[in-house]
XYZ file of C-alpha atoms in Angstrom:
726
model
C 0.000 0.000 0.000
C 2.882 2.344 0.696
C 4.112 1.981 -2.867
C 0.647 2.773 -4.208
C 0.338 5.914 -2.065
C 3.741 7.245 -3.090
C 3.348 10.342 -5.300
C 4.316 9.901 -8.920
C 6.691 12.867 -8.910
C 8.216 12.589 -5.456
C 7.288 14.054 -2.105
C 6.722 17.819 -1.823
C 9.138 19.765 0.363
C 8.350 19.874 4.087
C 8.545 22.893 6.345
C 12.028 23.441 7.776
C 12.437 26.360 10.211
C 16.247 26.279 9.782
C 16.152 26.712 5.994
C 17.190 30.269 5.085
C 18.173 29.930 1.443
C 21.317 28.503 -0.193
C 22.960 26.005 2.150
C 26.275 27.293 3.485
C 27.559 24.059 5.049
C 27.948 21.869 1.984
C 30.474 19.379 0.653
C 32.125 18.678 -2.695
C 29.928 16.941 -5.266
C 30.699 14.678 -8.244
C 34.363 14.416 -7.256
C 35.127 11.685 -9.811
C 33.935 13.885 -12.669
C 35.887 16.811 -11.222
C 39.102 14.763 -11.308
C 38.285 13.528 -14.808
C 37.670 17.114 -15.990
C 40.950 18.367 -14.497
C 42.856 15.537 -16.190
C 41.094 16.285 -19.480
C 42.032 19.983 -19.253
C 45.645 19.075 -18.435
C 45.605 16.788 -21.479
C 44.172 19.649 -23.516
C 47.051 21.866 -22.413
C 49.511 19.080 -23.357
C 47.905 18.821 -26.814
C 48.260 22.582 -27.208
C 51.942 22.511 -26.220
C 52.574 19.589 -28.594
C 50.779 21.382 -31.435
C 52.672 24.631 -30.773
C 55.993 22.777 -30.839
C 55.183 20.922 -34.083
C 52.955 23.378 -35.937
C 53.959 26.228 -38.194
C 51.277 28.839 -39.018
C 53.545 30.219 -41.732
C 52.208 27.415 -43.923
C 48.858 29.205 -43.866
C 50.194 32.754 -44.125
C 52.861 32.411 -46.828
C 52.738 30.702 -50.251
C 55.218 27.827 -50.631
C 57.587 27.315 -53.580
C 58.647 24.004 -55.141
C 61.316 23.546 -52.470
C 58.866 23.988 -49.599
C 60.239 27.445 -48.734
C 57.991 30.312 -47.639
C 57.780 33.332 -49.924
C 58.201 36.667 -48.142
C 59.034 35.229 -44.736
C 60.883 37.759 -42.594
C 64.434 36.854 -41.591
C 65.041 34.505 -44.544
C 66.747 34.966 -47.947
C 63.247 35.089 -49.471
C 62.118 38.011 -47.304
C 61.913 40.368 -50.309
C 60.504 37.714 -52.625
C 56.909 37.615 -51.463
C 55.158 36.519 -54.684
C 54.841 32.966 -56.043
C 55.546 32.601 -59.776
C 54.427 29.623 -61.922
C 56.811 28.564 -64.727
C 53.901 27.360 -66.894
C 50.479 28.379 -65.609
C 48.745 26.345 -68.355
C 49.833 23.108 -66.666
C 47.508 24.091 -63.821
C 44.645 23.106 -66.157
C 45.395 19.451 -65.316
C 42.566 17.695 -63.399
C 45.207 16.472 -60.920
C 45.401 20.034 -59.590
C 41.938 19.704 -58.091
C 42.915 16.403 -56.448
C 46.385 17.288 -55.167
C 46.019 21.114 -54.871
C 49.401 21.536 -56.576
C 50.254 22.556 -60.158
C 52.693 20.164 -61.893
C 55.064 22.994 -62.780
C 58.027 24.636 -61.079
C 57.053 27.398 -58.674
C 59.488 29.945 -57.259
C 59.431 33.076 -55.122
C 59.989 36.388 -56.934
C 60.164 40.048 -55.946
C 57.567 41.139 -58.497
C 55.388 39.589 -61.152
C 56.437 39.908 -64.833
C 54.925 42.882 -66.650
C 55.758 42.111 -70.285
C 55.732 39.351 -72.922
C 59.073 37.566 -73.344
C 60.370 34.224 -74.585
C 63.676 32.671 -73.576
C 64.658 32.159 -77.222
C 64.353 35.864 -78.035
C 65.915 37.349 -74.900
C 68.896 34.975 -74.771
C 70.806 37.091 -77.297
C 69.956 40.399 -75.578
C 71.898 40.791 -72.327
C 69.651 43.546 -70.894
C 66.458 41.562 -71.483
C 68.140 38.368 -70.316
C 69.156 40.017 -67.020
C 65.478 40.880 -66.445
C 64.422 37.372 -67.477
C 66.805 35.779 -64.934
C 64.707 37.262 -62.104
C 62.241 34.458 -62.891
C 64.837 31.685 -63.194
C 66.564 29.442 -60.705
C 70.017 30.328 -59.428
C 73.049 29.485 -61.533
C 71.693 30.504 -64.944
C 74.251 32.281 -67.138
C 74.192 33.633 -70.688
C 76.872 31.111 -71.638
C 74.362 28.295 -71.223
C 72.357 27.400 -74.298
C 68.565 27.629 -74.467
C 68.089 23.832 -74.855
C 70.249 23.205 -71.768
C 68.340 25.774 -69.683
C 64.956 24.340 -70.671
C 65.986 20.694 -70.276
C 67.258 21.319 -66.746
C 64.119 23.338 -65.900
C 66.101 26.391 -64.843
C 63.886 28.997 -66.567
C 60.342 29.219 -67.910
C 59.980 29.101 -71.693
C 58.068 32.387 -71.652
C 56.891 35.273 -69.510
C 53.586 37.053 -69.781
C 52.103 40.142 -68.073
C 50.821 39.084 -64.662
C 49.301 40.635 -61.580
C 49.706 39.500 -57.966
C 46.673 38.144 -56.156
C 46.868 36.419 -52.762
C 50.669 36.653 -53.221
C 50.578 34.626 -56.438
C 51.283 35.811 -59.996
C 48.355 35.233 -62.343
C 48.071 36.285 -65.998
C 46.491 39.703 -66.533
C 43.404 38.347 -68.248
C 40.844 40.803 -69.557
C 38.032 41.190 -72.064
C 38.229 43.357 -75.184
C 35.397 43.355 -77.711
C 34.119 40.058 -76.348
C 37.544 38.412 -76.793
C 39.710 37.222 -73.873
C 43.047 39.039 -73.773
C 46.253 38.866 -71.783
C 48.285 42.061 -71.586
C 45.918 43.690 -74.135
C 46.689 40.952 -76.681
C 44.439 38.075 -77.692
C 47.404 35.827 -78.607
C 50.856 35.049 -77.240
C 53.910 32.952 -78.080
C 54.331 29.997 -75.729
C 58.143 29.880 -75.950
C 58.274 26.955 -78.365
C 57.417 29.021 -81.431
C 53.668 28.333 -81.272
C 51.097 31.128 -81.223
C 48.402 30.435 -78.592
C 45.090 32.126 -77.864
C 44.713 33.916 -74.551
C 41.633 31.835 -73.782
C 43.957 28.813 -73.408
C 45.056 30.357 -70.113
C 41.557 30.423 -68.663
C 41.432 26.767 -67.535
C 44.838 27.067 -65.918
C 43.863 30.192 -64.042
C 40.558 28.636 -62.978
C 42.225 25.605 -61.428
C 45.094 27.600 -59.959
C 42.570 29.864 -58.249
C 39.797 27.509 -57.233
C 38.692 29.960 -54.546
C 39.675 33.182 -56.333
C 36.152 34.630 -56.370
C 35.588 33.796 -52.723
C 38.919 35.370 -51.841
C 38.011 38.510 -53.788
C 34.834 38.797 -51.747
C 36.792 38.223 -48.542
C 39.267 40.945 -49.491
C 36.455 43.398 -50.216
C 34.767 42.520 -46.932
C 38.077 43.044 -45.131
C 38.421 46.461 -46.794
C 34.881 47.320 -45.712
C 35.770 46.455 -42.117
C 38.868 48.666 -42.245
C 36.699 51.543 -43.474
C 33.800 51.086 -41.055
C 35.170 49.437 -37.899
C 34.810 52.532 -35.726
C 31.210 53.048 -36.866
C 30.523 49.383 -36.068
C 31.909 49.919 -32.563
C 29.671 52.973 -32.168
C 26.680 50.873 -33.249
C 27.525 48.160 -30.721
C 27.960 50.776 -27.978
C 24.512 52.132 -28.881
C 23.139 48.582 -28.620
C 24.767 48.156 -25.209
C 23.420 51.486 -23.921
C 19.962 50.674 -25.309
C 20.008 47.270 -23.601
C 21.168 48.812 -20.329
C 18.503 51.535 -20.543
C 15.872 48.898 -21.233
C 16.975 46.855 -18.209
C 16.920 49.939 -15.963
C 13.441 50.911 -17.179
C 12.258 47.345 -16.598
C 13.411 47.716 -12.991
C 10.990 50.585 -12.343
C 8.355 50.282 -15.108
C 8.217 46.575 -15.865
C 4.506 46.399 -16.698
C 4.474 49.486 -18.912
C 7.751 48.596 -20.612
C 6.548 45.120 -21.581
C 3.466 46.483 -23.340
C 5.462 49.312 -24.942
C 7.990 46.727 -26.106
C 5.271 44.553 -27.641
C 3.767 47.535 -29.478
C 7.156 48.744 -30.740
C 8.145 45.292 -32.024
C 4.941 45.138 -34.059
C 5.529 48.683 -35.338
C 9.168 48.027 -36.276
C 8.222 44.874 -38.201
C 5.310 46.768 -39.753
C 7.700 49.460 -40.942
C 9.916 46.737 -42.409
C 6.945 45.428 -44.400
C 6.163 48.971 -45.620
C 9.788 49.617 -46.623
C 10.001 46.321 -48.532
C 6.777 47.170 -50.378
C 8.095 50.610 -51.346
C 11.319 49.088 -52.683
C 9.302 46.422 -54.511
C 7.067 49.063 -56.104
C 9.964 51.379 -57.027
C 11.638 48.626 -59.083
C 8.566 48.154 -61.270
C 9.547 48.711 -64.899
C 13.280 48.853 -64.136
C 15.393 46.846 -66.637
C 16.407 43.479 -65.199
C 14.308 43.919 -62.046
C 11.911 41.111 -62.999
C 14.642 38.442 -63.098
C 13.796 35.632 -60.679
C 16.135 34.516 -57.900
C 16.409 31.108 -59.552
C 17.480 32.649 -62.848
C 19.977 34.942 -61.139
C 21.678 32.115 -59.240
C 24.491 32.694 -56.764
C 26.324 36.021 -57.027
C 29.344 37.036 -54.970
C 28.170 40.653 -55.113
C 25.136 40.403 -52.838
C 24.028 43.941 -53.685
C 22.832 42.533 -57.037
C 19.984 40.780 -55.227
C 18.665 44.135 -53.981
C 18.133 45.242 -57.582
C 15.450 42.641 -58.345
C 11.826 42.660 -57.185
C 11.705 39.041 -56.005
C 14.151 39.791 -53.186
C 11.986 42.531 -51.682
C 8.847 40.432 -52.211
C 10.460 37.565 -50.267
C 11.508 39.940 -47.458
C 7.993 41.383 -47.321
C 6.343 37.939 -47.113
C 8.734 36.752 -44.383
C 8.188 39.873 -42.257
C 4.412 39.662 -42.732
C 4.394 36.030 -41.571
C 6.514 36.916 -38.510
C 4.212 39.836 -37.658
C 1.061 37.713 -37.968
C 2.574 34.947 -35.797
C 3.500 37.453 -33.071
C 0.031 39.044 -33.114
C -1.724 35.639 -32.933
C 0.504 34.569 -30.035
C -0.293 37.780 -28.185
C -4.036 37.227 -28.672
C -3.992 33.636 -27.438
C -1.555 34.310 -24.587
C -3.038 37.612 -23.349
C -3.904 36.184 -19.896
C -0.582 34.420 -19.561
C 1.235 37.633 -20.402
C -0.122 39.213 -17.194
C 1.438 36.375 -15.193
C 4.699 36.658 -17.095
C 4.764 40.410 -16.425
C 4.427 39.695 -12.694
C 7.414 37.331 -12.890
C 9.434 39.936 -14.780
C 8.483 42.588 -12.180
C 9.733 40.346 -9.397
C 12.887 39.665 -11.399
C 13.396 43.408 -11.809
C 13.296 43.812 -8.031
C 15.828 41.009 -7.611
C 18.190 42.500 -10.195
C 17.736 45.888 -8.556
C 19.071 44.438 -5.291
C 21.808 42.442 -7.075
C 22.942 45.001 -9.657
C 26.392 43.442 -10.097
C 24.639 40.495 -11.768
C 24.325 42.678 -14.887
C 28.118 42.740 -15.148
C 28.546 38.976 -14.876
C 27.911 38.371 -18.623
C 31.202 40.234 -19.195
C 33.025 37.554 -17.169
C 31.296 34.800 -19.156
C 32.136 36.589 -22.409
C 35.807 36.961 -21.422
C 36.116 33.275 -20.477
C 34.390 32.169 -23.681
C 36.765 34.335 -25.727
C 39.705 32.586 -24.024
C 38.224 29.149 -24.771
C 37.516 30.022 -28.410
C 40.957 31.595 -28.894
C 42.737 28.567 -27.388
C 40.721 26.198 -29.576
C 41.338 28.237 -32.753
C 45.091 28.633 -32.165
C 45.482 24.936 -31.295
C 43.495 23.933 -34.393
C 45.724 26.090 -36.629
C 48.937 24.677 -35.133
C 47.630 21.110 -35.389
C 46.640 21.569 -39.030
C 50.070 23.029 -39.857
C 52.175 20.505 -37.966
C 52.717 18.263 -40.985
C 55.993 17.859 -42.860
C 56.510 18.936 -46.501
C 55.919 16.046 -48.909
C 57.614 16.081 -52.338
C 56.376 14.068 -55.312
C 57.525 13.267 -58.826
C 55.733 15.299 -61.505
C 56.115 14.313 -65.155
C 54.209 15.221 -68.321
C 54.883 11.870 -70.024
C 54.399 8.301 -68.826
C 56.632 7.477 -65.881
C 56.408 4.601 -63.420
C 57.492 6.909 -60.597
C 54.865 9.579 -61.358
C 53.321 10.928 -58.126
C 55.839 8.891 -56.079
C 57.428 10.478 -53.011
C 60.890 11.911 -53.646
C 63.708 13.856 -51.979
C 64.627 17.124 -53.742
C 68.101 17.164 -52.168
C 69.412 14.185 -54.162
C 66.750 13.811 -56.853
C 69.040 14.836 -59.726
C 71.245 11.771 -59.085
C 68.457 9.362 -58.124
C 67.289 6.362 -60.231
C 63.875 8.033 -60.624
C 65.482 10.972 -62.456
C 67.519 8.589 -64.584
C 64.454 6.641 -65.755
C 62.297 9.772 -66.089
C 64.725 12.487 -67.293
C 61.974 15.067 -67.854
C 60.470 14.633 -64.380
C 60.742 17.061 -61.473
C 60.663 16.598 -57.704
C 58.259 19.287 -56.515
C 56.632 20.189 -53.244
C 53.143 18.622 -53.189
C 51.524 19.105 -49.785
C 52.045 18.824 -46.045
C 51.736 15.404 -44.448
C 53.777 12.827 -42.563
C 54.104 9.137 -41.694
C 55.215 9.340 -38.043
C 53.043 8.201 -35.126
C 52.287 11.843 -34.334
C 50.999 12.518 -37.837
C 48.906 9.333 -37.830
C 47.043 10.523 -34.719
C 46.533 14.119 -35.897
C 42.872 13.439 -36.696
C 42.378 12.117 -33.156
C 44.069 15.190 -31.686
C 41.851 17.482 -33.755
C 38.780 15.581 -32.527
C 40.021 15.920 -28.936
C 40.522 19.638 -29.535
C 36.927 20.058 -30.755
C 35.456 17.946 -27.951
C 37.346 19.818 -25.217
C 36.260 23.082 -26.825
C 32.608 22.077 -26.407
C 33.232 20.820 -22.874
C 35.064 23.945 -21.696
C 32.582 26.303 -23.391
C 29.632 24.495 -21.786
C 31.462 24.513 -18.438
C 31.861 28.317 -18.615
C 28.167 28.722 -19.473
C 27.166 26.359 -16.640
C 29.343 28.309 -14.183
C 27.509 31.492 -15.125
C 24.115 29.850 -14.687
C 24.946 28.397 -11.260
C 26.513 31.675 -10.095
C 23.482 33.768 -11.045
C 21.122 31.125 -9.632
C 22.912 31.226 -6.274
C 22.807 35.035 -6.189
C 19.080 35.278 -7.006
C 18.210 32.416 -4.653
C 19.934 34.393 -1.866
C 17.645 37.304 -2.717
C 14.452 35.230 -2.756
C 15.073 33.449 0.561
C 15.964 36.682 2.365
C 12.935 37.299 4.590
C 13.667 41.003 5.092
C 14.872 42.521 1.836
C 17.478 43.916 1.471
C 18.641 43.538 5.090
C 18.946 39.716 4.932
C 20.592 39.608 1.495
C 24.234 38.530 1.985
C 27.019 40.892 0.957
C 28.390 40.333 -2.565
C 25.885 37.572 -3.463
C 27.297 37.068 -6.987
C 30.889 36.507 -5.864
C 29.753 34.361 -2.928
C 27.726 32.162 -5.292
C 30.620 31.928 -7.748
C 32.986 30.922 -4.934
C 30.615 28.160 -3.759
C 30.202 26.886 -7.327
C 33.954 26.631 -7.969
C 34.879 25.347 -4.505
C 32.228 22.672 -4.076
C 30.593 21.986 -7.449
C 33.273 21.995 -10.152
C 32.580 18.276 -10.635
C 28.846 18.902 -10.977
C 29.416 21.637 -13.546
C 31.783 19.321 -15.430
C 29.255 16.451 -15.296
C 26.383 18.474 -16.726
C 28.539 20.095 -19.402
C 30.040 16.689 -20.336
C 26.595 15.233 -21.093
C 25.745 18.247 -23.235
C 29.122 18.140 -25.020
C 28.696 14.466 -25.962
C 25.347 15.267 -27.574
C 26.812 18.269 -29.402
C 29.793 16.302 -30.753
C 27.376 13.633 -32.017
C 25.427 16.382 -33.794
C 28.682 17.603 -35.376
C 29.437 14.069 -36.607
C 25.911 13.770 -38.020
C 26.366 17.075 -39.879
C 29.671 15.768 -41.250
C 27.987 12.553 -42.442
C 25.175 14.575 -43.984
C 27.730 16.660 -45.878
C 29.459 13.496 -47.141
C 26.177 11.860 -48.198
C 24.807 14.850 -50.095
C 25.648 13.257 -53.408
C 24.337 9.820 -52.404
C 21.176 8.445 -53.949
C 20.154 6.307 -50.971
C 16.933 7.963 -49.823
C 16.569 5.699 -46.783
C 20.017 6.739 -45.517
C 19.102 10.398 -45.985
C 15.789 9.892 -44.158
C 17.472 8.039 -41.292
C 20.136 10.738 -40.989
C 17.481 13.454 -40.995
C 15.579 11.678 -38.202
C 18.766 11.292 -36.132
C 19.605 14.980 -36.546
C 16.102 15.952 -35.441
C 16.173 13.607 -32.432
C 19.555 14.819 -31.205
C 18.496 18.438 -31.690
C 15.483 17.818 -29.448
C 17.658 15.899 -26.969
C 20.126 18.807 -26.786
C 17.307 21.266 -26.050
C 15.904 19.016 -23.312
C 19.324 18.477 -21.693
C 19.983 22.231 -21.720
C 16.632 22.823 -20.008
C 17.255 20.074 -17.442
C 20.841 21.210 -16.757
C 19.727 24.781 -16.221
C 17.207 23.806 -13.558
C 19.581 21.256 -12.018
C 22.191 23.991 -11.510
C 19.580 26.090 -9.701
C 18.897 23.236 -7.274
C 22.639 22.662 -6.806
C 23.114 26.359 -6.032
C 20.404 26.149 -3.334
C 20.915 22.726 -1.723
C 24.477 21.761 -2.704
C 23.620 18.204 -3.820
C 25.189 16.276 -6.700
C 24.084 16.617 -10.314
C 21.855 13.549 -10.617
C 19.987 14.241 -7.360
C 19.531 17.901 -8.249
C 18.355 17.088 -11.774
C 15.814 14.594 -10.382
C 14.565 17.063 -7.736
C 14.285 19.854 -10.306
C 12.435 17.620 -12.772
C 9.961 16.368 -10.145
C 9.395 19.895 -8.858
C 8.661 21.104 -12.394
C 6.342 18.168 -13.058
C 4.422 18.966 -9.855
C 3.942 22.473 -11.290
C 3.472 21.604 -14.922
C 0.957 24.346 -15.729
C 3.111 27.060 -14.226
C 6.126 25.724 -16.138
C 4.220 26.318 -19.380
C 3.669 29.926 -18.329
C 7.307 30.436 -17.436
C 9.077 28.566 -20.207
C 6.894 29.767 -23.053
C 5.403 33.176 -22.345
C 8.201 34.749 -20.286
C 10.893 33.592 -22.699
C 8.737 34.861 -25.557
C 8.490 38.322 -23.987
C 12.232 38.473 -23.325
C 12.856 37.398 -26.922
C 10.668 40.285 -28.085
C 12.892 42.582 -26.031
C 15.983 41.312 -27.848
C 14.147 41.610 -31.160
C 13.216 45.218 -30.411
C 16.798 46.244 -29.600
C 18.147 44.450 -32.676
C 15.406 45.993 -34.833
C 16.011 49.553 -33.627
C 19.791 49.383 -33.968
C 19.505 47.487 -37.270
C 17.180 50.089 -38.818
C 19.531 52.880 -37.715
C 22.540 51.007 -39.170
C 20.683 50.396 -42.442
C 19.885 54.052 -43.038
C 23.381 55.132 -42.007
C 25.529 52.692 -44.015
C 23.261 52.551 -47.080
C 23.331 56.350 -47.440
C 19.552 56.556 -47.684
C 19.501 59.580 -45.356
C 20.974 62.758 -46.847
C 22.261 63.917 -43.458
C 24.627 60.901 -43.377
C 25.762 60.946 -47.040
C 29.082 62.671 -46.334
C 29.609 60.939 -42.980
C 28.987 57.302 -43.922
C 32.032 55.416 -45.304
C 32.096 54.333 -48.959
C 31.898 50.525 -48.987
C 31.845 47.633 -51.454
C 29.042 45.913 -49.522
C 27.106 48.112 -47.112
C 25.412 45.006 -45.716
C 28.721 43.912 -44.112
C 28.707 46.475 -41.246
C 24.901 46.258 -41.003
C 25.001 42.485 -40.515
C 27.884 42.820 -38.054
C 26.004 45.411 -36.006
C 22.806 43.332 -36.049
C 24.560 40.130 -34.907
C 26.612 42.012 -32.319
C 23.496 43.788 -31.032
C 21.709 40.478 -30.594
C 24.644 38.994 -28.672
C 24.822 42.072 -26.423
C 21.065 42.076 -25.825
C 21.163 38.329 -25.212
C 23.899 38.824 -22.623
C 21.812 41.317 -20.642
C 18.520 39.471 -21.036
C 20.107 36.121 -20.139
C 20.498 37.553 -16.623
C 16.755 38.235 -16.588
C 15.970 34.752 -17.939
C 18.121 33.090 -15.265
C 16.547 35.290 -12.609
C 13.032 34.324 -13.727
C 13.873 30.602 -13.743
C 15.485 30.784 -10.291
C 12.652 32.763 -8.722
C 10.116 30.403 -10.252
C 11.723 27.283 -8.744
C 12.081 29.096 -5.417
C 8.410 30.088 -5.634
C 7.377 26.454 -6.176
C 9.509 25.384 -3.208
C 8.041 28.215 -1.150
C 4.493 26.977 -1.821
C 5.410 23.473 -0.683
C 7.391 24.515 2.398
C 5.113 27.246 3.746
C 1.410 27.987 4.045
C 1.333 31.778 4.499
C 0.493 31.645 8.220
C 2.327 33.684 10.845
C 4.324 30.600 11.838
C 5.126 29.608 8.253
C 5.021 32.781 6.147
C 5.721 32.916 2.437
C 8.946 34.476 1.194
C 7.336 35.668 -2.039
C 5.579 38.988 -2.482
C 1.812 38.948 -2.101
C 1.389 40.204 -5.675
C 3.395 37.331 -7.118
C 1.573 34.798 -4.952
C -1.831 36.164 -5.838
C -1.360 36.193 -9.590
C 0.326 32.764 -9.795
C -2.233 31.176 -7.481
C -5.029 32.829 -9.427
C -3.610 31.298 -12.599
C -3.764 27.856 -11.033
C -7.290 28.395 -9.731
C -8.543 29.598 -13.144
C -7.107 26.583 -14.965
C -9.546 23.693 -14.454
C -7.469 21.471 -16.699
C -4.464 21.584 -14.382
C -2.447 18.439 -14.089
C -3.824 15.787 -11.757
C -0.428 15.474 -10.127
C -0.434 19.137 -9.194
C -4.000 18.964 -7.845
C -3.228 15.872 -5.786
C -0.180 17.480 -4.251
C -1.927 20.755 -3.367
C -3.298 20.550 0.146
C -6.243 22.884 -0.004
C -6.664 23.023 3.742
C -3.024 24.092 4.139
C -2.404 26.358 1.149
C -5.120 28.906 0.356
C -5.179 32.126 -1.641
C -3.784 34.902 0.457
C -5.074 38.389 0.987
C -3.118 41.543 0.364
C -0.573 40.768 3.144
C 2.895 41.273 1.770
C 4.762 38.569 3.700
C 7.842 38.889 1.562
């Protein structure tokens, strides 16, 4: 019978006269996981040291010649030779280039790219021209050597053509004249063997040699835009920060009014967006080329092209209209719940008002996350550049040693050179056969996994710290007299001293799920060209399931950390207690997790919308007052997008404090209802307003969960009058 009478979601909390908030006398929790986490971090540091000792970021920064030397590297003989020159760029048209990322032609570092047409045959008899030509030859070339000898030994290219440097590499100066491809203003050129070639023959070579040339051009333009607008971007982010801070301060004193003003302004801002899109759509009517569809246009590196066609503005208008309608419908259906959410936000405003330093804590989280990201990025770069240079045999004719590994130091006297006299031993790529190089993939995986673990640990530390601070506020009977001094730092000290293992445990579970999601995304990328529909369907289902699992674990971890901050128990016990407490208050959880988060999201949306609209009019030059002030940019959307994303992150940082405060106060409220009954002997710690509106919500909901109704003892807990016991 005892088993049958046991509540489904655990026993409610009993009255404890000694309980005054977060437990001070607590012990260390999840010690095994704490030790495991410390060892993992020490291993992470060891991986970083190993990568830094083996890696060489110069492989990313500088182009590499056929000998594996870095062009333009300071402190080397090639310091002044910063450009990479290809002896025969047309050989880059080989399909092997796309497989091995290396042109089968000699490459050397030069001080400048050639600026004129020349052939070795013609310049050999002219000493002045030959002296210029030797700048693009290997060392040891003299005029006493014959042309056949120079070409057979691969000491000089057969020809030079006008070239321009791009990404520190010399590429032919291709252009278009009267619909004909030209190089150096000429549609033909002599290839050094007496043949006249068309300039279009260079196109395939240039395409393969610059597989990412268009993307790099866009990157360079974006970089230039940042150099021109970085200070205006900073000003925009400062405006976003001040707006967020002003909004938080106003919420402290005018929470109810500010919420409704925020809702109205969000609708108005989105409404203005719809109006602006319609005006742009209408203004393009009749414009040449404006009726081209997005499908016909395809992908363009110049994104401003999309703003010149009507379909783009029509798509923007439809998306904004759908968002506006969804928000309005949600507000209509949740109008009663919004009143309850406003009461929670009001109470949170009071808590933040008494714990103002909590608004600065996101800066600590941000700083720690920057350290984690920087360490991961630097380690990843050093790991990826810790390979050794690999040289391979390149030959235009049939050769049994073609693509075989070779040593350039003694290649001229090797059997491979004897059997393949026209072959060359050229730098191919970076790799290695040692045990270290074999486990590089594993080290990179470890780097990614520890990045997730450390980043989640930092986030969890912030959540537990804020939860402990706001719990200290809630359980202070006389506010602010009973609130401990420096609640944020006290809570952070307790979290690090006693619960490092618990933080590591919760973040480990989340990191495992996230790394599985990364692997699923990698598999999805690999299977994009596959025709197996069942595999695609199964992969899609797995991605969806793990996405939902990640969201649930984040929600459970968040509430578990709140319980740990209050009671000091281990992760599993706290997660179980938090889950049972939420299940005993299922209806109220719906109010908190849906409506309150929705209102806080609208606050972020409002700040992003206001700053984004201001940035749009400033950087696009639509306002005459800013025409002379705004910088001239290739893509004005670059600073706008940066300001919008930065504004969201800033607003999220401030509002995350509110969200954590709401969650903490809600769990404390549920505990308060179970522990106390509002009598003089067992008074509530909550304010009478908060108690009245949350209890009223429960009383008005006849479809409340049976578990909640069974647990509520009507003769013990009754709606209170206007007494403010808190």
